[in-house]
CSV table of N, CA and C in Angstrom, one decimal:
chain,number,residue,atom,x,y,z
Y,1,ALA,N,-25.5,14.7,-15.7
Y,1,ALA,CA,-25.4,15.2,-17.1
Y,1,ALA,C,-26.9,15.4,-17.6
Y,2,GLY,N,-27.7,14.4,-17.3
Y,2,GLY,CA,-29.1,14.5,-17.8
Y,2,GLY,C,-29.8,15.7,-17.1
Y,3,SER,N,-29.6,16.0,-15.9
Y,3,SER,CA,-30.2,17.1,-15.2
Y,3,SER,C,-29.7,18.4,-15.8
Y,4,VAL,N,-28.5,18.5,-16.1
Y,4,VAL,CA,-28.0,19.7,-16.7
Y,4,VAL,C,-28.6,20.0,-18.1
Y,5,ILE,N,-28.8,18.9,-18.9
Y,5,ILE,CA,-29.4,19.1,-20.2
Y,5,ILE,C,-30.9,19.4,-20.0
Y,6,LEU,N,-31.5,18.8,-19.0
Y,6,LEU,CA,-32.9,19.1,-18.8
Y,6,LEU,C,-33.1,20.6,-18.3
Y,7,GLU,N,-32.2,21.1,-17.5
Y,7,GLU,CA,-32.2,22.5,-17.1
Y,7,GLU,C,-32.0,23.4,-18.2
Y,8,LEU,N,-31.1,23.0,-19.1
Y,8,LEU,CA,-30.7,23.9,-20.3
Y,8,LEU,C,-31.9,23.9,-21.2
Y,9,SER,N,-32.7,22.9,-21.3
Y,9,SER,CA,-33.8,22.9,-22.2
Y,9,SER,C,-35.0,23.8,-21.8
Y,10,LYS,N,-35.0,24.2,-20.5
Y,10,LYS,CA,-36.0,25.2,-20.1
Y,10,LYS,C,-35.8,26.5,-20.7
Y,11,GLU,N,-36.9,27.3,-20.8
Y,11,GLU,CA,-36.8,28.6,-21.3
Y,11,GLU,C,-35.9,29.5,-20.5
Y,12,LYS,N,-36.1,29.4,-19.2
Y,12,LYS,CA,-35.2,30.3,-18.3
Y,12,LYS,C,-34.5,29.3,-17.3
Y,13,PRO,N,-33.4,28.8,-17.7
Y,13,PRO,CA,-32.6,27.9,-16.8
Y,13,PRO,C,-32.1,28.7,-15.6
Y,14,GLN,N,-32.2,28.1,-14.4
Y,14,GLN,CA,-31.6,28.7,-13.2
Y,14,GLN,C,-30.1,28.5,-13.1
Y,15,GLU,N,-29.4,29.5,-13.2
Y,15,GLU,CA,-27.9,29.4,-13.2
Y,15,GLU,C,-27.3,28.7,-12.0
Y,16,ARG,N,-27.8,29.0,-10.8
Y,16,ARG,CA,-27.2,28.4,-9.6
Y,16,ARG,C,-27.5,26.9,-9.7
Y,17,HIS,N,-28.7,26.5,-10.0
Y,17,HIS,CA,-29.0,25.1,-10.1
Y,17,HIS,C,-28.2,24.4,-11.2
Y,18,LEU,N,-28.0,25.1,-12.3
Y,18,LEU,CA,-27.2,24.6,-13.4
Y,18,LEU,C,-25.8,24.4,-13.0
Y,19,ASP,N,-25.2,25.4,-12.3
Y,19,ASP,CA,-23.8,25.4,-11.9
Y,19,ASP,C,-23.6,24.2,-10.9
Y,20,ARG,N,-24.5,24.1,-10.0
Y,20,ARG,CA,-24.4,23.1,-8.9
Y,20,ARG,C,-24.4,21.7,-9.6
Y,21,GLN,N,-25.3,21.5,-10.5
Y,21,GLN,CA,-25.4,20.1,-11.2
Y,21,GLN,C,-24.2,19.9,-12.0
Y,22,ALA,N,-23.7,20.9,-12.7
Y,22,ALA,CA,-22.5,20.8,-13.5
Y,22,ALA,C,-21.3,20.4,-12.6
Y,23,ALA,N,-21.2,21.1,-11.5
Y,23,ALA,CA,-20.1,20.8,-10.5
Y,23,ALA,C,-20.2,19.3,-10.0
Y,24,GLN,N,-21.4,18.9,-9.7
Y,24,GLN,CA,-21.6,17.5,-9.3
Y,24,GLN,C,-21.2,16.5,-10.3
Y,25,PHE,N,-21.6,16.8,-11.6
Y,25,PHE,CA,-21.2,16.0,-12.7
Y,25,PHE,C,-19.7,15.9,-12.8
Y,26,GLY,N,-19.1,17.1,-12.7
Y,26,GLY,CA,-17.6,17.2,-12.9
Y,26,GLY,C,-16.9,16.4,-11.7
Y,27,ALA,N,-17.5,16.5,-10.5
Y,27,ALA,CA,-16.9,15.7,-9.4
Y,27,ALA,C,-17.1,14.2,-9.6
Y,28,ALA,N,-18.2,13.8,-10.1
Y,28,ALA,CA,-18.4,12.4,-10.4
Y,28,ALA,C,-17.5,11.9,-11.5
Y,29,VAL,N,-17.3,12.7,-12.5
Y,29,VAL,CA,-16.3,12.2,-13.6
Y,29,VAL,C,-14.9,12.1,-13.0
Y,30,ALA,N,-14.5,13.1,-12.2
Y,30,ALA,CA,-13.2,13.1,-11.6
Y,30,ALA,C,-13.0,11.8,-10.7
Y,31,LYS,N,-14.0,11.5,-9.9
Y,31,LYS,CA,-14.0,10.3,-9.1
Y,31,LYS,C,-13.8,9.0,-9.9
Y,32,VAL,N,-14.6,8.9,-11.0
Y,32,VAL,CA,-14.5,7.7,-11.8
Y,32,VAL,C,-13.1,7.7,-12.5
Y,33,GLU,N,-12.6,8.8,-12.9
Y,33,GLU,CA,-11.3,8.9,-13.5
Y,33,GLU,C,-10.2,8.4,-12.5
Y,34,ALA,N,-10.3,8.9,-11.3
Y,34,ALA,CA,-9.3,8.5,-10.2
Y,34,ALA,C,-9.4,7.0,-10.0
Y,35,GLU,N,-10.6,6.4,-9.9
Y,35,GLU,CA,-10.7,5.0,-9.6
Y,35,GLU,C,-10.2,4.2,-10.8
Y,36,LEU,N,-10.5,4.6,-12.0
Y,36,LEU,CA,-10.0,3.9,-13.2
Y,36,LEU,C,-8.4,4.0,-13.2
Y,37,SER,N,-7.9,5.1,-12.9
Y,37,SER,CA,-6.4,5.2,-12.9
Y,37,SER,C,-5.8,4.3,-11.8
Y,38,ALA,N,-6.4,4.2,-10.7
Y,38,ALA,CA,-5.9,3.3,-9.6
Y,38,ALA,C,-6.0,1.8,-10.1
Y,39,GLN,N,-7.1,1.5,-10.8
Y,39,GLN,CA,-7.2,0.1,-11.3
Y,39,GLN,C,-6.2,-0.2,-12.3
Y,40,ILE,N,-5.9,0.8,-13.2
Y,40,ILE,CA,-4.9,0.6,-14.3
Y,40,ILE,C,-3.6,0.4,-13.7
Y,41,ARG,N,-3.2,1.2,-12.7
Y,41,ARG,CA,-1.9,1.1,-12.0
Y,41,ARG,C,-1.8,-0.3,-11.4
Y,42,TYR,N,-2.8,-0.7,-10.7
Y,42,TYR,CA,-2.8,-2.1,-10.0
Y,42,TYR,C,-2.6,-3.2,-11.1
Y,43,LEU,N,-3.4,-3.1,-12.1
Y,43,LEU,CA,-3.3,-4.1,-13.2
Y,43,LEU,C,-2.0,-4.1,-13.9
Y,44,THR,N,-1.4,-2.9,-14.0
Y,44,THR,CA,-0.1,-2.8,-14.7
Y,44,THR,C,1.0,-3.5,-13.8
Y,45,GLN,N,0.9,-3.3,-12.4
Y,45,GLN,CA,1.8,-4.0,-11.5
Y,45,GLN,C,1.6,-5.5,-11.6
Y,46,VAL,N,0.4,-5.9,-11.6
Y,46,VAL,CA,0.2,-7.4,-11.6
Y,46,VAL,C,0.6,-8.0,-12.9
Y,47,ALA,N,0.4,-7.3,-14.0
Y,47,ALA,CA,0.7,-7.9,-15.3
Y,47,ALA,C,2.2,-7.9,-15.5
Y,48,THR,N,2.9,-7.0,-15.0
Y,48,THR,CA,4.4,-7.0,-15.2
Y,48,THR,C,5.2,-7.6,-14.1
Y,49,GLY,N,4.5,-8.2,-13.1
Y,49,GLY,CA,5.2,-9.0,-12.1
Y,49,GLY,C,5.8,-8.1,-11.0
Y,50,GLN,N,5.4,-6.8,-11.0
Y,50,GLN,CA,6.0,-5.9,-10.0
Y,50,GLN,C,5.3,-6.2,-8.6
Y,51,PRO,N,6.0,-5.8,-7.5
Y,51,PRO,CA,5.4,-6.0,-6.2
Y,51,PRO,C,4.1,-5.2,-6.1
Y,52,HIS,N,3.1,-5.7,-5.5
Y,52,HIS,CA,1.9,-5.0,-5.3
Y,52,HIS,C,1.2,-5.5,-4.0
Y,53,GLU,N,0.2,-4.8,-3.6
Y,53,GLU,CA,-0.5,-5.1,-2.4
Y,53,GLU,C,-1.0,-6.6,-2.4
Y,54,GLY,N,-0.6,-7.3,-1.5
Y,54,GLY,CA,-1.1,-8.7,-1.4
Y,54,GLY,C,-0.2,-9.7,-2.2
Y,55,SER,N,0.9,-9.2,-2.8
Y,55,SER,CA,1.7,-10.1,-3.6
Y,55,SER,C,2.9,-10.6,-2.7
Y,56,SER,N,3.4,-11.7,-3.1
Y,56,SER,CA,4.6,-12.3,-2.4
Y,56,SER,C,5.8,-12.2,-3.3
Y,57,TYR,N,5.7,-11.3,-4.3
Y,57,TYR,CA,6.8,-11.1,-5.3
Y,57,TYR,C,8.1,-10.8,-4.6
Y,58,ALA,N,8.2,-9.8,-3.7
Y,58,ALA,CA,9.4,-9.4,-3.0
Y,58,ALA,C,10.0,-10.6,-2.3
Y,59,ALA,N,9.2,-11.3,-1.5
Y,59,ALA,CA,9.7,-12.5,-0.8
Y,59,ALA,C,10.3,-13.6,-1.7
Y,60,ARG,N,9.5,-13.8,-2.8
Y,60,ARG,CA,10.0,-14.9,-3.7
Y,60,ARG,C,11.3,-14.4,-4.4
Y,61,LYS,N,11.4,-13.2,-4.7
Y,61,LYS,CA,12.6,-12.7,-5.4
Y,61,LYS,C,13.8,-12.8,-4.4
Y,62,SER,N,13.6,-12.4,-3.2
Y,62,SER,CA,14.7,-12.5,-2.2
Y,62,SER,C,15.1,-13.9,-2.0
Y,63,CYS,N,14.2,-14.8,-1.9
Y,63,CYS,CA,14.5,-16.2,-1.8
Y,63,CYS,C,15.3,-16.8,-3.0
Y,64,GLN,N,14.8,-16.4,-4.2
Y,64,GLN,CA,15.5,-16.9,-5.4
Y,64,GLN,C,16.9,-16.3,-5.5
Y,65,LEU,N,17.1,-15.1,-5.1
Y,65,LEU,CA,18.4,-14.5,-5.1
Y,65,LEU,C,19.3,-15.2,-4.1
Y,66,ALA,N,18.8,-15.5,-2.9
Y,66,ALA,CA,19.6,-16.2,-1.9
Y,66,ALA,C,20.0,-17.6,-2.4
Y,67,LEU,N,19.0,-18.3,-3.1
Y,67,LEU,CA,19.4,-19.6,-3.6
Y,67,LEU,C,20.4,-19.5,-4.7
Y,68,ASN,N,20.4,-18.5,-5.5
Y,68,ASN,CA,21.4,-18.3,-6.5
Y,68,ASN,C,22.8,-18.0,-5.9
Y,69,ARG,N,22.8,-17.2,-4.8
Y,69,ARG,CA,24.1,-17.0,-4.1
Y,69,ARG,C,24.6,-18.2,-3.5
Y,70,LEU,N,23.7,-19.0,-2.9
Y,70,LEU,CA,24.1,-20.3,-2.3
Y,70,LEU,C,24.7,-21.2,-3.4
Y,71,ASP,N,24.1,-21.3,-4.5
Y,71,ASP,CA,24.6,-22.2,-5.6
Y,71,ASP,C,26.0,-21.7,-6.1
Y,72,TYR,N,26.1,-20.4,-6.2
Y,72,TYR,CA,27.4,-19.8,-6.6
Y,72,TYR,C,28.5,-20.1,-5.6
Y,73,ALA,N,28.2,-20.0,-4.3
Y,73,ALA,CA,29.1,-20.3,-3.2
Y,73,ALA,C,29.5,-21.8,-3.3
Y,74,ARG,N,28.6,-22.7,-3.5
Y,74,ARG,CA,28.9,-24.1,-3.6
Y,74,ARG,C,29.8,-24.4,-4.7
Y,75,ARG,N,29.6,-23.8,-5.9
Y,75,ARG,CA,30.4,-24.0,-7.1
Y,75,ARG,C,31.9,-23.5,-6.8
Y,76,ARG,N,32.0,-22.3,-6.2
Y,76,ARG,CA,33.3,-21.7,-5.9
Y,76,ARG,C,34.0,-22.6,-4.9
Y,77,LEU,N,33.3,-23.1,-3.9
Y,77,LEU,CA,34.0,-24.0,-2.9
Y,77,LEU,C,34.4,-25.3,-3.5
Y,78,ALA,N,33.6,-25.8,-4.4
Y,78,ALA,CA,34.0,-27.1,-5.1
Y,78,ALA,C,35.3,-26.8,-6.0
Y,79,GLU,N,35.3,-25.6,-6.6
Y,79,GLU,CA,36.5,-25.3,-7.4
Y,79,GLU,C,37.8,-25.2,-6.5
Y,80,LEU,N,37.6,-24.5,-5.4
Y,80,LEU,CA,38.7,-24.4,-4.4
Y,80,LEU,C,39.2,-25.7,-3.9
Y,81,ALA,N,38.2,-26.6,-3.6
Y,81,ALA,CA,38.6,-27.9,-3.1
Y,81,ALA,C,39.4,-28.7,-4.2
Y,82,ARG,N,39.0,-28.6,-5.4
Y,82,ARG,CA,39.7,-29.3,-6.5
Y,82,ARG,C,41.1,-28.7,-6.7
Y,83,ALA,N,41.2,-27.4,-6.6
Y,83,ALA,CA,42.5,-26.7,-6.7
Y,83,ALA,C,43.4,-27.1,-5.5
Y,84,CYS,N,42.9,-27.2,-4.3
Y,84,CYS,CA,43.7,-27.7,-3.2
Y,84,CYS,C,44.2,-29.1,-3.3
Y,85,GLU,N,43.3,-30.0,-3.8
Y,85,GLU,CA,43.6,-31.4,-4.1
Y,85,GLU,C,44.7,-31.5,-5.1
Y,86,LEU,N,44.7,-30.7,-6.2
Y,86,LEU,CA,45.7,-30.7,-7.2
Y,86,LEU,C,47.1,-30.3,-6.6
Y,87,MET,N,47.0,-29.2,-5.7
Y,87,MET,CA,48.3,-28.7,-5.2
Y,87,MET,C,48.9,-29.8,-4.2
Y,88,LEU,N,48.0,-30.5,-3.5
Y,88,LEU,CA,48.5,-31.5,-2.6
Y,88,LEU,C,49.1,-32.7,-3.3
Y,89,GLU,N,48.6,-33.0,-4.5
Y,89,GLU,CA,49.1,-34.2,-5.3
Y,89,GLU,C,50.4,-33.9,-5.9
Y,90,GLN,N,50.8,-32.6,-6.1
Y,90,GLN,CA,52.0,-32.3,-6.7
Y,90,GLN,C,53.2,-32.4,-5.8
């Protein structure tokens, strides 16, 4: 950006030089924007607990769901056992 301004301050700016520097500046801005967007996406995933590179979220969630299913199965079996005992007592 500074080179572009410097070139524009001359009495006879060279258009090719000016265009090349403007294009380089535009490319640099686009690169910074892409990197910032990538960082924002990553931080959004981390902050909301979504799975992201290097996270163990998916494995923890699968384990927690398996434990919940196991707990539910135990409760249902206990209810079935009680019902069977009641039927046998009658």
